Amino acid sequence: MLELRKDLFADERDDNLNVIGKGIQRQDMPGHVTGLTRYFDDHAFDGMLHLKVVRSPHASARIRSIDIAAAARAPGVKRVLRAADVPVNKNTLLSLINFGKDDEPSLAVDQVHYKGEPVVAIIAETEAQALAAKKLVRIDYEPMPAVFDVEEALKPGAPVVNETYPANYFEYHERFDHQKLRFGDVERAFASADMVLEHRYQMSPIEHAPTETNGSIAAPEQNGRFVVHSCAQGLFFALGTAAKIVAVESNRLHFIGGTVGGGFGGKVDSLTEPLAVLGAMVTGRPVRFVLDREEEMLYGSPRGAERIYIKDGLMRDGRIVARQIRSYFDAGAYTRLSSYAAIKCTAHLPGPYWIPNVSSDVHVAYTNRCPSTAMRGFGITAVDFALEVQMDRLAEAAGMDPMEFRILNAYRDGDMKPHRRKASNTALIECVQVAAGKANWPISEQGKRQSSLTGGGAGERAQIPATVLDARGQIGRPDTRQSGPTQTLPAGTSRIAPSKQPVMEGARDGRAAPTQVPRYEPARTATQPLAPAAYAPPPSPYQPVAGRQPPPYQPPPAPPSPAPAPATQTQHGAVRFSSVFGRRR
């Protein structure tokens, strides 16, 4: 039975739901249960060819030579493709929105950077003939040093994984080496905390394992057009990527998606469409390129491994007064979507909890692993796991019930987030209360009376504190960066001027930059920063004590209205975005 707690937001929404919570039959269900649903692989074409790729057996190696002569003469083989046959043999998915550099070849050129990287493509009359011809390709490799650990990859002298990013980290806007969040003064808060806890959390790569593996079929149409039946989750991403790699106008490609036989994020990367289209172009016949189960499990993009360090400052009454996070995303050998995952991660920190001092550094590191990609909330799921395990450890350290501990530290409406936005529509307290009730988990009467609508947005909870900044976001290896002196932004500063002036470039094929791309005006002249006041933890709004009934909850008094900003104060003119996809925040 689905329970809808619409009363929580009754004053913010007025909708009359006629689908959610009711037994409405999905329109595609009859086809699924009767076996009539058509997937991409259900489309048969006369004269269809089959494409298979020769993959690297090494995690890192230089290609000395490639001999395809025997494979080209093998029975049924129509064409053998090498890197030189790919019109635009370097791409990254988010280049479609001018984010990041093209770093991944469709077929390897001089080096391979992960075990399973495609090197040669065989197109033959049958799948069996293509598989047999693969064994005739002779590639001479020179194995090279590899690195598989994110922190090792960022150390001086580590093997270079990705020549486009020779320091082994993704460069944001070609200037910054990680995503950084600063709010308040965590070091001062740690010094005044009653306890400081720090733990390390490690996630493994996870394969999506869809029932239907990645694949596509491309076939010539009239007037130089091609139809592509694909299982891609992002059909327009797949179309744009294929058009770029085969160097044709996108209106010459007719992509048909239909039903995806399991995706979960693993069918966003266009692993098969570009080579299938290229095969159809060079042979003039339909070409089918489908990963087998072994390829899907070993070389289909997994959820990336993530390593997360969390350090918290805790008071004896259970309030978290400081949280410092250092996180590493293992992108594998190429970028794909890891750069976006780090942005999502930073936007989510420090979780659904009000913490007056927050610092985070989120890195994207390259290793000689299979490139990673999206998977069900990527960028959020792993850090949420780490944060919630950390919350249980903190509750134990404070001697508190973990449910009560979360209620105490949860966001309430009006609280200031570290991203300098006020929290709204918060409901963690109510979620904890409902979950505790359904699980027969006892919580105090005081905990049951708490509400996300009261107790927030007042006093310190609504203010932007004086924030300590540094210049550690500069490009360069950590041991060679020339950081400027630490500065403290005055309390109430809502935007932070960039340390450098980003200039967003247009597409790398010579087209003009989009008109909506943001640019920064010069940062305002630096003034003497105000000295921050000595840190004093605010009084706890809720302090359950074992064996004793807590006093009734009293919300803190409302703060006085802030004085208007001087008319001469200016801010940098950057358009603010919630993600790399360009939505205004």
XYZ file of C-alpha atoms in Angstrom:
585
model
C 0.000 0.000 0.000
C 1.555 3.278 -1.124
C 1.237 6.040 1.443
C 1.340 9.593 0.077
C 2.144 12.220 2.714
C 0.954 15.198 0.689
C 0.108 17.009 3.916
C 3.813 17.765 4.359
C 3.768 20.187 1.419
C 0.109 21.175 1.401
C 0.933 24.864 1.290
C 3.424 24.469 -1.555
C 1.558 22.331 -4.073
C -1.966 21.852 -5.290
C -2.231 18.838 -7.528
C -4.801 16.155 -8.001
C -2.880 13.016 -8.839
C -4.835 10.544 -10.919
C -2.082 8.010 -11.708
C 0.361 7.759 -8.803
C -0.817 5.253 -6.216
C -3.345 3.647 -8.543
C -3.206 0.362 -10.420
C -2.758 1.754 -13.937
C -1.466 -0.740 -16.498
C 1.677 0.296 -18.367
C 1.050 0.618 -22.071
C 4.042 -1.584 -22.945
C 3.203 -4.363 -20.473
C 1.132 -6.590 -22.844
C 4.020 -6.715 -25.319
C 6.507 -7.649 -22.605
C 4.475 -10.502 -21.134
C 3.460 -11.916 -24.531
C 6.897 -11.632 -26.122
C 5.686 -9.278 -28.861
C 7.805 -6.264 -27.850
C 10.384 -5.516 -30.544
C 13.930 -4.805 -29.400
C 16.728 -3.508 -31.596
C 17.932 -7.049 -32.318
C 14.508 -8.080 -33.638
C 15.038 -6.113 -36.852
C 16.194 -8.383 -39.675
C 17.823 -7.015 -42.831
C 18.704 -8.865 -46.017
C 22.446 -9.198 -46.450
C 23.238 -8.097 -42.884
C 26.933 -8.204 -41.934
C 28.374 -8.706 -38.471
C 31.067 -6.610 -36.772
C 33.396 -7.801 -34.025
C 36.377 -6.038 -32.465
C 39.863 -7.215 -31.537
C 40.583 -6.035 -27.998
C 43.809 -5.385 -26.143
C 44.976 -8.105 -23.735
C 47.048 -5.508 -21.841
C 46.052 -2.772 -19.402
C 48.788 -0.508 -20.775
C 50.942 -1.125 -23.835
C 52.462 0.528 -26.873
C 51.319 -0.861 -30.240
C 54.421 -1.676 -32.268
C 52.667 -3.113 -35.321
C 49.341 -4.474 -36.572
C 49.113 -7.162 -39.258
C 45.597 -7.608 -40.696
C 46.565 -9.306 -43.964
C 45.464 -12.816 -42.973
C 42.234 -11.557 -41.421
C 41.346 -9.548 -44.527
C 41.679 -12.736 -46.669
C 39.657 -14.904 -44.273
C 36.396 -16.472 -45.515
C 33.425 -14.121 -45.374
C 35.402 -11.022 -44.333
C 34.241 -7.888 -46.149
C 36.269 -5.203 -44.419
C 38.828 -4.735 -41.661
C 38.792 -1.353 -39.933
C 41.715 0.304 -38.175
C 42.056 3.651 -36.441
C 42.967 5.416 -39.687
C 39.591 4.401 -41.144
C 37.622 6.292 -38.490
C 36.984 9.873 -39.708
C 37.050 11.464 -36.223
C 38.808 8.919 -34.065
C 38.661 10.775 -30.760
C 35.628 11.686 -28.730
C 34.183 12.217 -25.292
C 30.464 12.041 -24.681
C 30.045 15.447 -23.035
C 31.845 17.196 -25.895
C 28.346 17.437 -27.365
C 27.750 20.202 -24.830
C 31.293 21.592 -25.010
C 32.401 20.065 -21.718
C 35.776 18.365 -21.527
C 38.324 17.355 -24.146
C 38.069 14.559 -26.691
C 40.213 11.808 -25.193
C 38.891 8.362 -26.223
C 39.560 6.763 -29.640
C 37.015 4.454 -31.241
C 39.950 2.230 -32.270
C 43.332 2.525 -30.556
C 46.112 4.240 -32.481
C 49.577 3.958 -30.895
C 48.779 2.812 -27.358
C 46.147 0.972 -25.374
C 45.182 2.120 -21.909
C 42.948 -0.624 -20.523
C 42.451 -4.336 -20.967
C 39.755 -4.763 -23.589
C 40.292 -1.512 -25.486
C 39.173 -1.934 -29.154
C 42.046 -1.975 -31.667
C 40.721 -3.528 -34.896
C 37.164 -4.118 -36.182
C 36.277 -7.106 -38.415
C 33.169 -7.018 -40.642
C 32.109 -10.400 -42.029
C 29.130 -12.225 -43.530
C 28.422 -14.161 -40.339
C 29.204 -13.714 -36.682
C 31.202 -16.956 -36.668
C 33.348 -15.773 -39.586
C 34.025 -12.451 -37.838
C 35.056 -14.274 -34.660
C 37.347 -16.598 -36.620
C 38.981 -13.690 -38.446
C 39.671 -11.922 -35.135
C 42.121 -14.720 -34.273
C 44.131 -14.017 -37.432
C 44.949 -10.409 -36.521
C 48.545 -10.106 -35.314
C 49.337 -7.187 -32.992
C 52.778 -6.654 -31.490
C 52.488 -4.986 -28.075
C 55.148 -3.509 -25.811
C 53.722 -3.693 -22.267
C 54.086 -0.490 -20.272
C 53.705 0.401 -16.587
C 50.114 0.692 -15.421
C 48.391 2.237 -12.407
C 45.153 0.958 -10.884
C 44.738 3.029 -7.705
C 43.275 6.545 -7.812
C 45.600 8.053 -5.235
C 48.642 6.364 -6.725
C 47.649 7.741 -10.132
C 47.761 11.319 -8.790
C 51.222 11.004 -7.256
C 54.275 12.546 -8.940
C 55.938 10.116 -11.327
C 52.862 7.930 -11.810
C 52.496 6.341 -15.277
C 50.551 8.593 -17.638
C 47.225 6.894 -18.341
C 45.560 9.389 -20.670
C 47.750 11.627 -22.831
C 44.975 14.208 -23.110
C 45.183 14.647 -19.329
C 48.870 13.897 -18.620
C 48.609 14.577 -14.877
C 45.958 11.810 -14.626
C 43.129 14.074 -13.479
C 40.221 15.702 -15.306
C 40.640 19.435 -15.846
C 37.458 21.436 -15.256
C 37.232 24.287 -17.748
C 40.865 23.499 -18.581
C 41.938 25.268 -15.385
C 40.851 23.444 -12.254
C 41.959 20.012 -11.129
C 38.970 19.079 -8.939
C 35.576 20.159 -7.642
C 35.840 22.165 -4.441
C 33.283 23.245 -1.833
C 34.046 25.580 1.073
C 31.650 26.829 3.762
C 32.782 28.192 7.098
C 36.016 27.252 8.858
C 36.315 23.489 9.369
C 39.743 23.619 11.030
C 38.539 26.022 13.699
C 35.446 23.877 14.244
C 37.539 20.700 14.532
C 39.668 22.385 17.174
C 36.595 23.193 19.283
C 34.776 19.857 18.738
C 34.505 17.352 21.568
C 35.297 14.464 19.228
C 36.746 14.114 15.722
C 36.073 10.952 13.719
C 37.611 10.096 10.364
C 36.977 6.998 8.236
C 37.779 5.752 4.736
C 35.170 4.168 2.464
C 35.931 2.230 -0.722
C 33.464 1.175 -3.431
C 34.174 -1.415 -6.115
C 33.264 -1.101 -9.807
C 29.814 -2.576 -10.489
C 28.678 -4.018 -13.824
C 25.061 -3.278 -14.785
C 24.550 -6.807 -16.216
C 21.509 -5.996 -18.392
C 19.629 -8.940 -19.873
C 20.095 -7.338 -23.303
C 23.747 -6.494 -23.986
C 24.879 -3.289 -25.691
C 24.298 -3.393 -29.434
C 22.958 -1.731 -32.568
C 22.172 -2.354 -36.238
C 22.929 0.278 -38.894
C 21.575 0.018 -42.450
C 21.836 2.240 -45.545
C 18.704 4.044 -46.699
C 18.145 6.163 -49.791
C 19.724 9.579 -50.400
C 22.842 8.781 -48.370
C 20.929 8.303 -45.120
C 21.319 5.523 -42.564
C 18.806 4.013 -40.180
C 20.121 2.826 -36.820
C 18.224 0.535 -34.463
C 19.779 1.007 -31.035
C 19.268 0.103 -27.389
C 20.826 3.405 -26.294
C 19.370 5.020 -23.198
C 20.226 8.497 -24.479
C 19.176 8.280 -28.116
C 20.128 11.852 -29.046
C 23.475 11.463 -27.318
C 24.065 8.332 -29.400
C 23.000 10.098 -32.605
C 25.211 13.125 -31.967
C 28.178 10.967 -31.007
C 27.857 8.762 -34.097
C 27.444 11.754 -36.421
C 30.585 13.366 -35.012
C 32.733 10.207 -35.216
C 31.731 9.268 -38.786
C 31.790 12.960 -39.831
C 28.291 13.288 -41.304
C 25.483 15.726 -40.659
C 23.153 14.415 -37.991
C 20.161 14.661 -40.318
C 21.643 11.809 -42.359
C 21.160 9.457 -39.406
C 17.752 8.095 -38.428
C 18.045 6.619 -34.938
C 15.245 4.395 -33.653
C 15.302 3.475 -29.976
C 12.243 1.669 -28.752
C 12.501 -0.606 -25.744
C 15.757 -0.983 -23.812
C 16.306 -4.457 -22.413
C 17.872 -3.252 -19.191
C 20.123 -0.244 -18.936
C 20.546 1.325 -15.492
C 23.025 3.839 -16.979
C 25.210 1.357 -18.823
C 23.778 2.177 -22.257
C 24.600 5.870 -22.342
C 28.115 5.661 -23.801
C 27.427 4.738 -27.472
C 29.724 1.708 -27.409
C 28.487 0.203 -30.693
C 26.614 2.779 -32.776
C 29.534 4.722 -34.347
C 31.362 1.633 -35.653
C 28.099 0.064 -36.846
C 27.304 3.204 -38.863
C 30.864 3.359 -40.205
C 30.624 -0.308 -41.219
C 27.392 0.369 -43.104
C 29.011 3.343 -44.821
C 32.098 1.482 -46.048
C 30.298 -1.721 -47.082
C 26.978 -0.347 -48.309
C 25.184 -3.098 -46.370
C 23.473 -3.408 -42.965
C 25.913 -4.029 -40.112
C 25.123 -5.505 -36.701
C 27.486 -4.849 -33.775
C 26.469 -6.494 -30.507
C 28.583 -7.186 -27.427
C 28.517 -10.781 -26.252
C 28.018 -11.518 -22.565
C 31.736 -11.747 -21.812
C 32.393 -8.396 -23.484
C 29.473 -6.815 -21.641
C 30.724 -8.034 -18.275
C 34.405 -7.229 -18.832
C 34.396 -4.194 -21.118
C 30.958 -2.597 -20.841
C 31.285 0.541 -18.720
C 30.784 -0.197 -14.992
C 29.867 2.129 -12.188
C 33.218 3.615 -11.273
C 35.069 2.730 -8.107
C 34.963 5.558 -5.573
C 37.104 6.241 -2.539
C 35.762 8.605 0.094
C 37.376 10.019 3.239
C 35.019 11.651 5.746
C 36.183 13.581 8.810
C 33.589 14.950 11.228
C 33.739 17.215 14.248
C 31.142 16.153 16.836
C 29.872 17.710 20.055
C 28.871 15.546 23.023
C 25.219 16.526 22.601
C 25.248 14.982 19.108
C 25.593 18.061 16.900
C 27.936 17.775 13.915
C 29.828 21.057 13.712
C 32.292 20.288 10.908
C 32.505 17.886 7.995
C 35.480 17.479 5.663
C 35.256 15.169 2.653
C 37.917 14.043 0.206
C 36.641 11.846 -2.610
C 38.193 10.192 -5.662
C 36.265 8.984 -8.708
C 38.035 6.269 -10.690
C 37.276 7.281 -14.288
C 39.215 4.390 -15.740
C 41.272 5.174 -18.822
C 38.937 7.789 -20.342
C 36.500 10.420 -19.104
C 33.036 9.386 -20.338
C 30.703 10.603 -17.548
C 32.944 10.630 -14.474
C 33.497 14.391 -14.691
C 29.755 14.934 -14.387
C 29.516 12.457 -11.491
C 31.987 14.557 -9.489
C 29.831 17.655 -10.019
C 26.757 15.774 -8.815
C 28.671 14.519 -5.789
C 29.790 18.019 -4.826
C 26.249 19.355 -5.274
C 24.951 16.701 -2.866
C 27.387 17.253 -0.004
C 27.255 17.189 2.975
C 24.113 15.051 2.668
C 20.676 15.982 4.090
C 22.180 17.447 7.263
C 22.746 20.998 8.479
C 26.429 21.369 9.291
C 27.806 24.897 9.839
C 31.326 24.174 8.505
C 31.880 22.087 5.386
C 34.887 21.455 3.163
C 35.107 18.991 0.282
C 37.517 18.150 -2.526
C 36.226 15.751 -5.187
C 38.767 14.446 -7.718
C 38.392 12.532 -10.997
C 41.456 10.340 -11.519
C 42.469 8.243 -14.536
C 43.640 4.658 -14.066
C 44.302 1.751 -16.432
C 40.864 0.294 -15.804
C 37.856 0.003 -18.098
C 36.285 3.488 -18.395
C 33.394 3.974 -15.990
C 30.020 5.532 -16.590
C 26.577 6.230 -15.178
C 24.711 3.815 -12.939
C 21.551 4.584 -10.994
C 22.291 7.838 -9.201
C 26.033 7.786 -9.900
C 27.869 10.517 -8.072
C 25.309 10.297 -5.253
C 24.802 6.626 -4.382
C 28.300 5.815 -3.139
C 28.791 9.006 -1.142
C 25.335 8.550 0.406
C 26.360 5.079 1.553
C 29.544 6.490 3.064
C 27.719 9.376 4.733
C 25.060 7.163 6.299
C 27.579 4.640 7.627
C 29.471 7.608 9.034
C 26.263 8.863 10.661
C 25.802 5.517 12.420
C 29.375 5.690 13.700
C 28.870 9.253 14.901
C 25.638 8.308 16.672
C 27.462 5.515 18.476
C 30.264 7.885 19.461
C 27.709 10.355 20.851
C 25.828 7.610 22.676
C 22.642 8.387 20.761
C 20.025 6.366 18.963
C 20.845 6.578 15.208
C 17.280 7.672 14.353
C 17.308 10.411 16.995
C 20.779 11.438 15.824
C 19.521 11.975 12.277
C 16.497 13.933 13.456
C 18.755 16.209 15.475
C 21.096 16.993 12.561
C 18.575 17.002 9.682
C 17.953 20.005 7.458
C 14.904 22.074 8.258
C 13.234 24.479 5.863
C 15.138 27.755 5.649
C 18.532 26.339 6.643
C 21.493 27.631 4.653
C 23.249 24.948 2.614
C 27.007 25.005 1.964
C 26.154 25.803 -1.664
C 24.703 29.120 -0.449
C 21.118 28.163 -1.175
C 18.351 27.897 1.394
C 16.920 24.457 2.002
C 13.267 24.006 1.097
C 10.851 21.086 0.873
C 12.966 19.214 3.426
C 11.375 16.063 4.813
C 14.129 13.874 6.279
C 12.689 14.197 9.784
C 9.293 12.989 8.621
C 10.892 10.157 6.621
C 12.789 8.994 9.710
C 9.649 9.171 11.825
C 7.611 7.131 9.331
C 10.417 4.597 8.822
C 10.834 4.186 12.574
C 7.119 3.638 12.985
C 6.895 1.003 10.262
C 9.951 -0.799 11.644
C 8.655 -0.595 15.251
C 11.824 1.303 16.123
C 11.244 3.259 19.333
C 12.020 6.963 19.302
C 11.320 9.492 22.023
C 8.188 11.626 22.155
C 10.428 14.627 21.573
C 11.720 13.007 18.390
C 8.175 12.302 17.262
C 7.239 15.979 17.717
C 10.048 17.291 15.538
C 9.170 18.784 12.142
C 11.127 19.864 9.089
C 8.936 22.969 8.976
C 10.107 24.384 12.315
C 13.436 25.119 13.944
C 15.329 25.991 10.775
C 16.200 29.180 8.960
C 16.888 31.168 12.116
C 20.083 32.488 13.668
C 23.242 30.785 12.519
C 21.242 28.178 10.609
C 20.186 30.823 8.067
C 23.489 32.662 7.699
C 26.479 32.331 5.399
C 29.508 32.260 7.719
C 32.928 33.735 7.113
C 34.557 31.154 4.831
C 38.202 30.205 4.592
C 39.430 29.752 1.004
C 42.655 28.599 -0.558
C 44.003 28.412 -4.106
C 44.420 24.650 -4.313
C 42.171 24.382 -7.345
C 44.975 25.337 -9.715
C 46.217 23.086 -12.507
C 49.407 21.220 -11.734
C 50.559 18.236 -9.744
C 49.970 18.677 -6.001
C 53.696 19.001 -5.256
C 54.299 21.713 -7.861
C 51.252 23.981 -7.485
C 51.959 27.556 -6.519
C 49.082 28.312 -4.167
C 48.249 31.802 -3.108
C 47.781 32.748 0.538
C 44.700 31.599 2.394
C 41.988 34.228 2.528
C 38.738 34.495 4.465
C 35.593 35.677 2.737
C 33.439 37.914 4.952
C 30.256 36.415 6.334
C 27.323 36.764 3.964
C 29.366 36.527 0.763
C 27.013 34.627 -1.497
C 29.274 34.144 -4.495
C 32.963 33.429 -4.775
C 35.010 35.161 -7.463
C 37.055 32.685 -9.533
C 40.806 32.589 -8.968
C 41.241 32.565 -12.744
C 39.046 33.815 -15.536
C 37.414 30.878 -17.372
C 36.837 31.280 -21.092
C 34.622 28.553 -22.499
C 35.662 27.491 -25.966
C 33.412 26.417 -28.800
C 33.313 22.967 -30.356
C 36.676 21.651 -31.486
C 35.572 21.254 -35.086
C 35.755 24.980 -35.699
C 32.147 25.907 -35.087
C 31.368 29.021 -33.063
C 30.809 28.772 -29.341
C 27.128 28.546 -28.320
C 25.605 31.899 -27.439
C 24.409 30.623 -24.078
C 27.871 29.588 -22.830
C 28.614 31.614 -19.656
C 31.597 33.893 -19.396
C 32.967 35.651 -16.350
C 33.464 39.356 -15.986
C 36.603 40.374 -14.072
C 36.409 39.599 -10.372
C 35.837 42.561 -8.085
C 38.857 44.211 -6.551
C 39.975 42.342 -3.461
C 39.465 44.186 -0.192
C 40.847 43.496 3.234
C 38.850 40.493 4.474
C 37.074 40.733 7.779
C 38.617 38.698 10.575
C 36.287 35.837 11.458
C 34.766 35.807 14.902
C 35.887 33.110 17.290
C 33.957 29.942 16.635
C 31.209 29.241 19.173
C 28.922 26.241 18.586
C 25.233 27.184 18.515
C 22.896 25.781 21.147
C 21.357 22.457 20.154
C 17.662 22.660 19.217
C 17.170 19.109 20.447
C 19.189 17.166 23.023
C 17.794 13.748 23.968
C 19.370 12.375 27.134
C 19.268 8.674 27.991
C 16.843 7.916 30.822
C 15.455 11.448 31.011
C 12.590 13.160 29.191
C 13.972 16.086 27.175
C 12.406 19.530 27.609
C 9.833 20.703 25.050
C 11.354 21.886 21.801
C 11.771 25.651 21.507
C 12.836 27.020 18.115
C 15.582 29.653 18.258
C 14.519 33.292 17.864
C 14.348 34.751 14.380
C 17.460 36.726 13.394
C 17.289 40.457 12.804
C 16.851 41.547 9.212
C 20.260 41.850 7.545
C 21.436 45.265 6.479
C 21.209 45.897 2.729
C 24.442 45.453 0.784
C 26.258 48.651 -0.183
C 25.330 49.904 -3.634
C 28.953 49.786 -4.748
C 29.365 46.072 -4.025
C 29.565 43.999 -7.208
C 29.737 40.312 -7.871
C 31.217 38.339 -10.703
C 28.761 37.862 -13.541
C 28.853 34.090 -13.979
C 25.610 32.414 -14.891
C 25.121 29.771 -12.203
C 24.326 26.229 -13.261
C 23.092 23.229 -11.304
C 24.982 20.853 -13.579
C 27.029 20.759 -16.745
C 23.806 20.391 -18.695
C 23.118 24.100 -18.337
C 20.090 24.423 -16.086
C 20.021 27.673 -14.169
C 20.331 27.233 -10.452
